[in-house]
Amino acid sequence: MSDKTQHRQQIPVLPLRNLVLFPGVTVPIGAARPGTLRAIEAALQTEERLIFAVSQIDGGEAVDPETLHTMGTIARIGQVQRGLGGIQLLLHGEFRATVLQYKKNGNFIEALVHRAADLPPAEPDDPAFAALHKELRERAAELGEKTGIASDIVEQVMQSVGEAGPLADLVAGYLDIPTNERQTLLETLGVEERLRRVLLHVERQIGLIDAQSDIKSMVEEELGERQREIFLREQLKAIRKELGEEGTQTERDELRERLDELDLPAEAKKEVDREFLRLERASPDAMEAQVIRTYLETIAELPWNERDEEHLNLKAAATILDEDHFGLQKVKDRVLETLAVRQLRNARGNGAKKKGEKDEAESVEAEAQARAPILLFTGPPGVGKTSIAKSIARALGRKYVRISLGGARDEADIRGHRRTYVGAMLGRIMHGIKTAGTKNPVFLLDEVDKLGVSYQGNPAAALLEVLDPAQNDSFTDHYLGVPFDLSEVLFVATANFTENIPAALLDRMEVVEFSGYTEREKLSIARQYLLPRRLKEAGLDTEQLVLGDAALSSLISGYTREAGVRQLERELGKVTRKVARKIAAGEVEGFVLEKDAITDLIGRPTVHPEQAAREDQVGIATGMYYTPAGGDIMFVEVSVMKGKGELVLTGHLGDVMKESARAALTFAKSHAEELGIGAGELTDRDIHIHVPAGAIPKEGPSAGVTMATALVSALSGVPVRHDIAMTGEVTLSGRVLPIGGVKEKILGACRAGIQHIVLPEENLPDLEDLSAEERDRITVHSASHLGEVLEVALRPSPRSSMPPVGSGLLTALN
């Protein structure tokens, strides 16, 4: 058998991650991978306990022959310690070996290896080789001492190795160098070349240690008793410079570059430079440095000159508004008017720029920003105020930002906190600008009527500067401390009640009123928007649930009481979930929901609107009222009894309604003869006026006409028509004054079955808000005086020869 064949052997493979084992070196390792454990067990079963330790190429978890180097070290397994998580063992490198073939043996890898002998120098007695050997031995001993190893131990180790090749392997085994460079040294068979490469690494290590020592001395002299953390940072900086990494940008340099790239106003630039100088002087671990760094990063993240390019097309904007919202024609017209003015102003400014008239272009742009209206959308909840703002942003091609001001009680919510406070941050306005990433977003201020007031300040007052076009080009957030231009922001605000908005703030905005949806509009919205969305959320298609118009109308009237459509969408969600459950359980394949099946599916109706009375009654008149949930009818009941002429008011009435009742009584007393009321009816009788639903507060002057009619009916004994509803404020002289909410009140009366409506004469133009179909369903009686109301509303008995109440009053007045 040849020598070549004798040096071949088949042994288990031990894959090493991020480790290279050299001949003559002993290292401890831990093994836990199943394949590795089986390879170790297989090696332990042999007499020589040999295993082939080879480094992985990629250092990954999975082991394949393709991921292993072709040169490794035949090692002998020494001490073994078994544990729950794997095996700890000592490996002693014996020989270099190259792999002739890898193969899998069950669950581990074996290798056919051939021992690789060192290649001696061409001339063993060469003085240069001897000098190289001696130099490595001396420099290795020096490196050992510099790393803190005792000199006698270093001398003992050096004396244990005599030949050049083993010396190079021993030194290489303890060098702190990357794994790929260690593998290169292992694969270097030439002894002289290996000596040179190891010596080069040793020299670098010594140079690095000397540089660290010099840095330490230099820093200690410069800093003296300063903190240890600062010393370590300076040491790290010097190490990077010594390693040639001084070109790598530090975080502070990167922040400086970001700030330099910003086109900041002069005042902001000055403040940034001042704060950055403070940052460079401060210790990086000091609290002050963290505060300054956070501030400068905030400055760098703000969009000082980032703008969204505006793509304004009026026809496209109208299409977007119609796609996103049903109805709301007046609101859409007002929004489109604003956009049209903006489009023309932009065109004029761009024309001036093309002609080179820079001053005129800037003047046009400044004028447009100064006069740009700030729209305030007011109306009941759920009618589309917030979503209209989204559509405006979409039409303009701008970013959309929304902040909710409901419950905000601190001025710092708007203006931010001063940096002297711990945890200081930007106010909501500047935080919204930062989030948008542009300085010209569409900015929605939601629920401005819900702002609070506390000892910490009035946030409504802080909004005055934000919403004033003449001032917001230099808005100063307390946290920033420098002005920021908000003049390019398109502000839109929403509110439910303008009465809760301070007058000064309301004066800066243009009110656009949202009225409640009619039942017909709700039906269309549910059909076009809400039902498809709920079907998609429930995983249903249009064939699995068919909801007829009658069923939808029943759902709207019997289960919702609102001006908007939020509750309607929730009820539709309840319906789709019930149907989805039945389909998922295999009870039905599809569902056609009729009106009668609504109750069986989601329960009995929860809303019971008032219905018109069935017959004429004495002392009971039908009025109309309006709330954010929509319009409806109410009854005013008057009872006359023996007493001392007192007036009793019940039904949780507000002060204005009580005053209306007293005004009606005074009018009846002063015109008792014309109204056919006996003198005794007013002197020795108590009058009780009651408005049902006593748990609900009621307020407003529009019930004056209704109270007066019911009062005259009770005192005169003439019944009030049950098919007529009325509204209007009444004065002591009997004049009928205009009121608000005409559309909603009439729609509520129609829903209750009322056919005749009495309106103040000055409210007749409000009928244009109704559709032609809705106007055709009712008969409107206008009135400028209470006598006209009484003449229409009070109906004498057919057997009575008495003329209509009110006719005598009108004759006397005329």
mmCIF file with all atom_site columns, N, CA, C and O in Angstrom, residues 477-509:
data_model
loop_
_atom_site.group_PDB
_atom_site.id
_atom_site.type_symbol
_atom_site.label_atom_id
_atom_site.label_alt_id
_atom_site.label_comp_id
_atom_site.label_asym_id
_atom_site.label_entity_id
_atom_site.label_seq_id
_atom_site.pdbx_PDB_ins_code
_atom_site.Cartn_x
_atom_site.Cartn_y
_atom_site.Cartn_z
_atom_site.occupancy
_atom_site.B_iso_or_equiv
_atom_site.pdbx_formal_charge
_atom_site.auth_seq_id
_atom_site.auth_comp_id
_atom_site.auth_asym_id
_atom_site.auth_atom_id
_atom_site.pdbx_PDB_model_num
ATOM 1   N N  . ASP A 1 477 ? -44.927 77.369 16.835 1.00 0.00 ? 477 ASP A N  1
ATOM 2   C CA . ASP A 1 477 ? -45.209 76.323 17.815 1.00 0.00 ? 477 ASP A CA 1
ATOM 3   C C  . ASP A 1 477 ? -44.238 76.487 18.979 1.00 0.00 ? 477 ASP A C  1
ATOM 4   O O  . ASP A 1 477 ? -43.050 76.751 18.776 1.00 0.00 ? 477 ASP A O  1
ATOM 5   N N  . HIS A 1 478 ? -44.747 76.323 20.211 1.00 0.00 ? 478 HIS A N  1
ATOM 6   C CA . HIS A 1 478 ? -43.888 76.520 21.376 1.00 0.00 ? 478 HIS A CA 1
ATOM 7   C C  . HIS A 1 478 ? -42.701 75.579 21.375 1.00 0.00 ? 478 HIS A C  1
ATOM 8   O O  . HIS A 1 478 ? -41.616 75.934 21.842 1.00 0.00 ? 478 HIS A O  1
ATOM 9   N N  . TYR A 1 479 ? -42.883 74.374 20.886 1.00 0.00 ? 479 TYR A N  1
ATOM 10  C CA . TYR A 1 479 ? -41.784 73.406 20.885 1.00 0.00 ? 479 TYR A CA 1
ATOM 11  C C  . TYR A 1 479 ? -40.718 73.802 19.864 1.00 0.00 ? 479 TYR A C  1
ATOM 12  O O  . TYR A 1 479 ? -39.519 73.730 20.141 1.00 0.00 ? 479 TYR A O  1
ATOM 13  N N  . LEU A 1 480 ? -41.148 74.237 18.677 1.00 0.00 ? 480 LEU A N  1
ATOM 14  C CA . LEU A 1 480 ? -40.182 74.627 17.651 1.00 0.00 ? 480 LEU A CA 1
ATOM 15  C C  . LEU A 1 480 ? -39.456 75.912 18.026 1.00 0.00 ? 480 LEU A C  1
ATOM 16  O O  . LEU A 1 480 ? -38.244 76.024 17.887 1.00 0.00 ? 480 LEU A O  1
ATOM 17  N N  . GLY A 1 481 ? -40.223 76.902 18.469 1.00 0.00 ? 481 GLY A N  1
ATOM 18  C CA . GLY A 1 481 ? -39.617 78.178 18.816 1.00 0.00 ? 481 GLY A CA 1
ATOM 19  C C  . GLY A 1 481 ? -39.270 79.035 17.620 1.00 0.00 ? 481 GLY A C  1
ATOM 20  O O  . GLY A 1 481 ? -38.678 80.104 17.777 1.00 0.00 ? 481 GLY A O  1
ATOM 21  N N  . VAL A 1 482 ? -39.608 78.589 16.410 1.00 0.00 ? 482 VAL A N  1
ATOM 22  C CA . VAL A 1 482 ? -39.341 79.352 15.181 1.00 0.00 ? 482 VAL A CA 1
ATOM 23  C C  . VAL A 1 482 ? -40.617 79.338 14.340 1.00 0.00 ? 482 VAL A C  1
ATOM 24  O O  . VAL A 1 482 ? -41.416 78.406 14.420 1.00 0.00 ? 482 VAL A O  1
ATOM 25  N N  . PRO A 1 483 ? -40.852 80.360 13.533 1.00 0.00 ? 483 PRO A N  1
ATOM 26  C CA . PRO A 1 483 ? -42.098 80.410 12.744 1.00 0.00 ? 483 PRO A CA 1
ATOM 27  C C  . PRO A 1 483 ? -42.125 79.380 11.628 1.00 0.00 ? 483 PRO A C  1
ATOM 28  O O  . PRO A 1 483 ? -41.092 79.039 11.056 1.00 0.00 ? 483 PRO A O  1
ATOM 29  N N  . PHE A 1 484 ? -43.338 78.909 11.333 1.00 0.00 ? 484 PHE A N  1
ATOM 30  C CA . PHE A 1 484 ? -43.565 77.974 10.233 1.00 0.00 ? 484 PHE A CA 1
ATOM 31  C C  . PHE A 1 484 ? -44.738 78.500 9.416  1.00 0.00 ? 484 PHE A C  1
ATOM 32  O O  . PHE A 1 484 ? -45.741 78.953 9.969  1.00 0.00 ? 484 PHE A O  1
ATOM 33  N N  . ASP A 1 485 ? -44.613 78.421 8.103  1.00 0.00 ? 485 ASP A N  1
ATOM 34  C CA . ASP A 1 485 ? -45.617 78.988 7.199  1.00 0.00 ? 485 ASP A CA 1
ATOM 35  C C  . ASP A 1 485 ? -46.771 77.996 7.002  1.00 0.00 ? 485 ASP A C  1
ATOM 36  O O  . ASP A 1 485 ? -46.594 76.927 6.420  1.00 0.00 ? 485 ASP A O  1
ATOM 37  N N  . LEU A 1 486 ? -47.968 78.373 7.503  1.00 0.00 ? 486 LEU A N  1
ATOM 38  C CA . LEU A 1 486 ? -49.167 77.549 7.332  1.00 0.00 ? 486 LEU A CA 1
ATOM 39  C C  . LEU A 1 486 ? -50.121 78.119 6.292  1.00 0.00 ? 486 LEU A C  1
ATOM 40  O O  . LEU A 1 486 ? -51.238 77.636 6.143  1.00 0.00 ? 486 LEU A O  1
ATOM 41  N N  . SER A 1 487 ? -49.665 79.157 5.560  1.00 0.00 ? 487 SER A N  1
ATOM 42  C CA . SER A 1 487 ? -50.587 79.837 4.653  1.00 0.00 ? 487 SER A CA 1
ATOM 43  C C  . SER A 1 487 ? -51.000 78.976 3.470  1.00 0.00 ? 487 SER A C  1
ATOM 44  O O  . SER A 1 487 ? -52.028 79.242 2.840  1.00 0.00 ? 487 SER A O  1
ATOM 45  N N  . GLU A 1 488 ? -50.214 77.954 3.150  1.00 0.00 ? 488 GLU A N  1
ATOM 46  C CA . GLU A 1 488 ? -50.558 77.105 2.014  1.00 0.00 ? 488 GLU A CA 1
ATOM 47  C C  . GLU A 1 488 ? -51.446 75.921 2.408  1.00 0.00 ? 488 GLU A C  1
ATOM 48  O O  . GLU A 1 488 ? -51.863 75.151 1.553  1.00 0.00 ? 488 GLU A O  1
ATOM 49  N N  . VAL A 1 489 ? -51.702 75.769 3.691  1.00 0.00 ? 489 VAL A N  1
ATOM 50  C CA . VAL A 1 489 ? -52.560 74.681 4.166  1.00 0.00 ? 489 VAL A CA 1
ATOM 51  C C  . VAL A 1 489 ? -54.023 75.043 3.900  1.00 0.00 ? 489 VAL A C  1
ATOM 52  O O  . VAL A 1 489 ? -54.450 76.166 4.140  1.00 0.00 ? 489 VAL A O  1
ATOM 53  N N  . LEU A 1 490 ? -54.793 74.101 3.382  1.00 0.00 ? 490 LEU A N  1
ATOM 54  C CA . LEU A 1 490 ? -56.229 74.295 3.187  1.00 0.00 ? 490 LEU A CA 1
ATOM 55  C C  . LEU A 1 490 ? -56.941 73.731 4.414  1.00 0.00 ? 490 LEU A C  1
ATOM 56  O O  . LEU A 1 490 ? -57.103 72.523 4.566  1.00 0.00 ? 490 LEU A O  1
ATOM 57  N N  . PHE A 1 491 ? -57.340 74.635 5.317  1.00 0.00 ? 491 PHE A N  1
ATOM 58  C CA . PHE A 1 491 ? -58.000 74.219 6.550  1.00 0.00 ? 491 PHE A CA 1
ATOM 59  C C  . PHE A 1 491 ? -59.496 74.046 6.311  1.00 0.00 ? 491 PHE A C  1
ATOM 60  O O  . PHE A 1 491 ? -60.151 74.880 5.666  1.00 0.00 ? 491 PHE A O  1
ATOM 61  N N  . VAL A 1 492 ? -60.049 72.961 6.841  1.00 0.00 ? 492 VAL A N  1
ATOM 62  C CA . VAL A 1 492 ? -61.484 72.701 6.843  1.00 0.00 ? 492 VAL A CA 1
ATOM 63  C C  . VAL A 1 492 ? -61.844 72.278 8.257  1.00 0.00 ? 492 VAL A C  1
ATOM 64  O O  . VAL A 1 492 ? -61.132 71.481 8.871  1.00 0.00 ? 492 VAL A O  1
ATOM 65  N N  . ALA A 1 493 ? -62.936 72.825 8.793  1.00 0.00 ? 493 ALA A N  1
ATOM 66  C CA . ALA A 1 493 ? -63.356 72.504 10.150 1.00 0.00 ? 493 ALA A CA 1
ATOM 67  C C  . ALA A 1 493 ? -64.756 71.903 10.132 1.00 0.00 ? 493 ALA A C  1
ATOM 68  O O  . ALA A 1 493 ? -65.525 72.118 9.190  1.00 0.00 ? 493 ALA A O  1
ATOM 69  N N  . THR A 1 494 ? -65.068 71.124 11.157 1.00 0.00 ? 494 THR A N  1
ATOM 70  C CA . THR A 1 494 ? -66.408 70.549 11.287 1.00 0.00 ? 494 THR A CA 1
ATOM 71  C C  . THR A 1 494 ? -66.925 70.812 12.692 1.00 0.00 ? 494 THR A C  1
ATOM 72  O O  . THR A 1 494 ? -66.145 70.935 13.650 1.00 0.00 ? 494 THR A O  1
ATOM 73  N N  . ALA A 1 495 ? -68.236 70.890 12.818 1.00 0.00 ? 495 ALA A N  1
ATOM 74  C CA . ALA A 1 495 ? -68.876 71.104 14.115 1.00 0.00 ? 495 ALA A CA 1
ATOM 75  C C  . ALA A 1 495 ? -70.323 70.648 14.020 1.00 0.00 ? 495 ALA A C  1
ATOM 76  O O  . ALA A 1 495 ? -70.899 70.570 12.927 1.00 0.00 ? 495 ALA A O  1
ATOM 77  N N  . ASN A 1 496 ? -70.888 70.329 15.172 1.00 0.00 ? 496 ASN A N  1
ATOM 78  C CA . ASN A 1 496 ? -72.313 70.001 15.233 1.00 0.00 ? 496 ASN A CA 1
ATOM 79  C C  . ASN A 1 496 ? -73.156 71.227 15.571 1.00 0.00 ? 496 ASN A C  1
ATOM 80  O O  . ASN A 1 496 ? -74.264 71.387 15.054 1.00 0.00 ? 496 ASN A O  1
ATOM 81  N N  . PHE A 1 497 ? -72.635 72.096 16.441 1.00 0.00 ? 497 PHE A N  1
ATOM 82  C CA . PHE A 1 497 ? -73.390 73.269 16.870 1.00 0.00 ? 497 PHE A CA 1
ATOM 83  C C  . PHE A 1 497 ? -72.477 74.494 16.825 1.00 0.00 ? 497 PHE A C  1
ATOM 84  O O  . PHE A 1 497 ? -71.462 74.544 17.529 1.00 0.00 ? 497 PHE A O  1
ATOM 85  N N  . THR A 1 498 ? -72.842 75.482 16.033 1.00 0.00 ? 498 THR A N  1
ATOM 86  C CA . THR A 1 498 ? -72.028 76.701 15.968 1.00 0.00 ? 498 THR A CA 1
ATOM 87  C C  . THR A 1 498 ? -72.170 77.530 17.231 1.00 0.00 ? 498 THR A C  1
ATOM 88  O O  . THR A 1 498 ? -71.328 78.379 17.510 1.00 0.00 ? 498 THR A O  1
ATOM 89  N N  . GLU A 1 499 ? -73.245 77.301 18.013 1.00 0.00 ? 499 GLU A N  1
ATOM 90  C CA . GLU A 1 499 ? -73.444 78.081 19.235 1.00 0.00 ? 499 GLU A CA 1
ATOM 91  C C  . GLU A 1 499 ? -72.317 77.855 20.238 1.00 0.00 ? 499 GLU A C  1
ATOM 92  O O  . GLU A 1 499 ? -72.061 78.721 21.090 1.00 0.00 ? 499 GLU A O  1
ATOM 93  N N  . ASN A 1 500 ? -71.644 76.711 20.160 1.00 0.00 ? 500 ASN A N  1
ATOM 94  C CA . ASN A 1 500 ? -70.588 76.400 21.122 1.00 0.00 ? 500 ASN A CA 1
ATOM 95  C C  . ASN A 1 500 ? -69.222 76.907 20.670 1.00 0.00 ? 500 ASN A C  1
ATOM 96  O O  . ASN A 1 500 ? -68.235 76.692 21.376 1.00 0.00 ? 500 ASN A O  1
ATOM 97  N N  . ILE A 1 501 ? -69.140 77.524 19.504 1.00 0.00 ? 501 ILE A N  1
ATOM 98  C CA . ILE A 1 501 ? -67.869 78.024 18.989 1.00 0.00 ? 501 ILE A CA 1
ATOM 99  C C  . ILE A 1 501 ? -67.725 79.497 19.376 1.00 0.00 ? 501 ILE A C  1
ATOM 100 O O  . ILE A 1 501 ? -68.649 80.286 19.145 1.00 0.00 ? 501 ILE A O  1
ATOM 101 N N  . PRO A 1 502 ? -66.599 79.905 19.967 1.00 0.00 ? 502 PRO A N  1
ATOM 102 C CA . PRO A 1 502 ? -66.411 81.323 20.313 1.00 0.00 ? 502 PRO A CA 1
ATOM 103 C C  . PRO A 1 502 ? -66.594 82.224 19.094 1.00 0.00 ? 502 PRO A C  1
ATOM 104 O O  . PRO A 1 502 ? -66.220 81.854 17.969 1.00 0.00 ? 502 PRO A O  1
ATOM 105 N N  . ALA A 1 503 ? -67.163 83.402 19.323 1.00 0.00 ? 503 ALA A N  1
ATOM 106 C CA . ALA A 1 503 ? -67.494 84.307 18.222 1.00 0.00 ? 503 ALA A CA 1
ATOM 107 C C  . ALA A 1 503 ? -66.263 84.689 17.402 1.00 0.00 ? 503 ALA A C  1
ATOM 108 O O  . ALA A 1 503 ? -66.324 84.759 16.172 1.00 0.00 ? 503 ALA A O  1
ATOM 109 N N  . ALA A 1 504 ? -65.146 84.949 18.078 1.00 0.00 ? 504 ALA A N  1
ATOM 110 C CA . ALA A 1 504 ? -63.936 85.356 17.352 1.00 0.00 ? 504 ALA A CA 1
ATOM 111 C C  . ALA A 1 504 ? -63.434 84.241 16.433 1.00 0.00 ? 504 ALA A C  1
ATOM 112 O O  . ALA A 1 504 ? -62.956 84.493 15.331 1.00 0.00 ? 504 ALA A O  1
ATOM 113 N N  . LEU A 1 505 ? -63.555 82.992 16.890 1.00 0.00 ? 505 LEU A N  1
ATOM 114 C CA . LEU A 1 505 ? -63.132 81.858 16.061 1.00 0.00 ? 505 LEU A CA 1
ATOM 115 C C  . LEU A 1 505 ? -64.114 81.622 14.928 1.00 0.00 ? 505 LEU A C  1
ATOM 116 O O  . LEU A 1 505 ? -63.725 81.372 13.784 1.00 0.00 ? 505 LEU A O  1
ATOM 117 N N  . LEU A 1 506 ? -65.402 81.750 15.214 1.00 0.00 ? 506 LEU A N  1
ATOM 118 C CA . LEU A 1 506 ? -66.423 81.545 14.187 1.00 0.00 ? 506 LEU A CA 1
ATOM 119 C C  . LEU A 1 506 ? -66.316 82.600 13.089 1.00 0.00 ? 506 LEU A C  1
ATOM 120 O O  . LEU A 1 506 ? -66.587 82.330 11.912 1.00 0.00 ? 506 LEU A O  1
ATOM 121 N N  . ASP A 1 507 ? -65.881 83.808 13.469 1.00 0.00 ? 507 ASP A N  1
ATOM 122 C CA . ASP A 1 507 ? -65.766 84.901 12.507 1.00 0.00 ? 507 ASP A CA 1
ATOM 123 C C  . ASP A 1 507 ? -64.687 84.628 11.459 1.00 0.00 ? 507 ASP A C  1
ATOM 124 O O  . ASP A 1 507 ? -64.721 85.193 10.373 1.00 0.00 ? 507 ASP A O  1
ATOM 125 N N  . ARG A 1 508 ? -63.741 83.764 11.761 1.00 0.00 ? 508 ARG A N  1
ATOM 126 C CA . ARG A 1 508 ? -62.658 83.462 10.825 1.00 0.00 ? 508 ARG A CA 1
ATOM 127 C C  . ARG A 1 508 ? -63.020 82.354 9.842  1.00 0.00 ? 508 ARG A C  1
ATOM 128 O O  . ARG A 1 508 ? -62.198 81.988 9.008  1.00 0.00 ? 508 ARG A O  1
ATOM 129 N N  . MET A 1 509 ? -64.225 81.805 9.946  1.00 0.00 ? 509 MET A N  1
ATOM 130 C CA . MET A 1 509 ? -64.605 80.682 9.100  1.00 0.00 ? 509 MET A CA 1
ATOM 131 C C  . MET A 1 509 ? -65.919 80.983 8.383  1.00 0.00 ? 509 MET A C  1
ATOM 132 O O  . MET A 1 509 ? -66.730 81.786 8.849  1.00 0.00 ? 509 MET A O  1
#
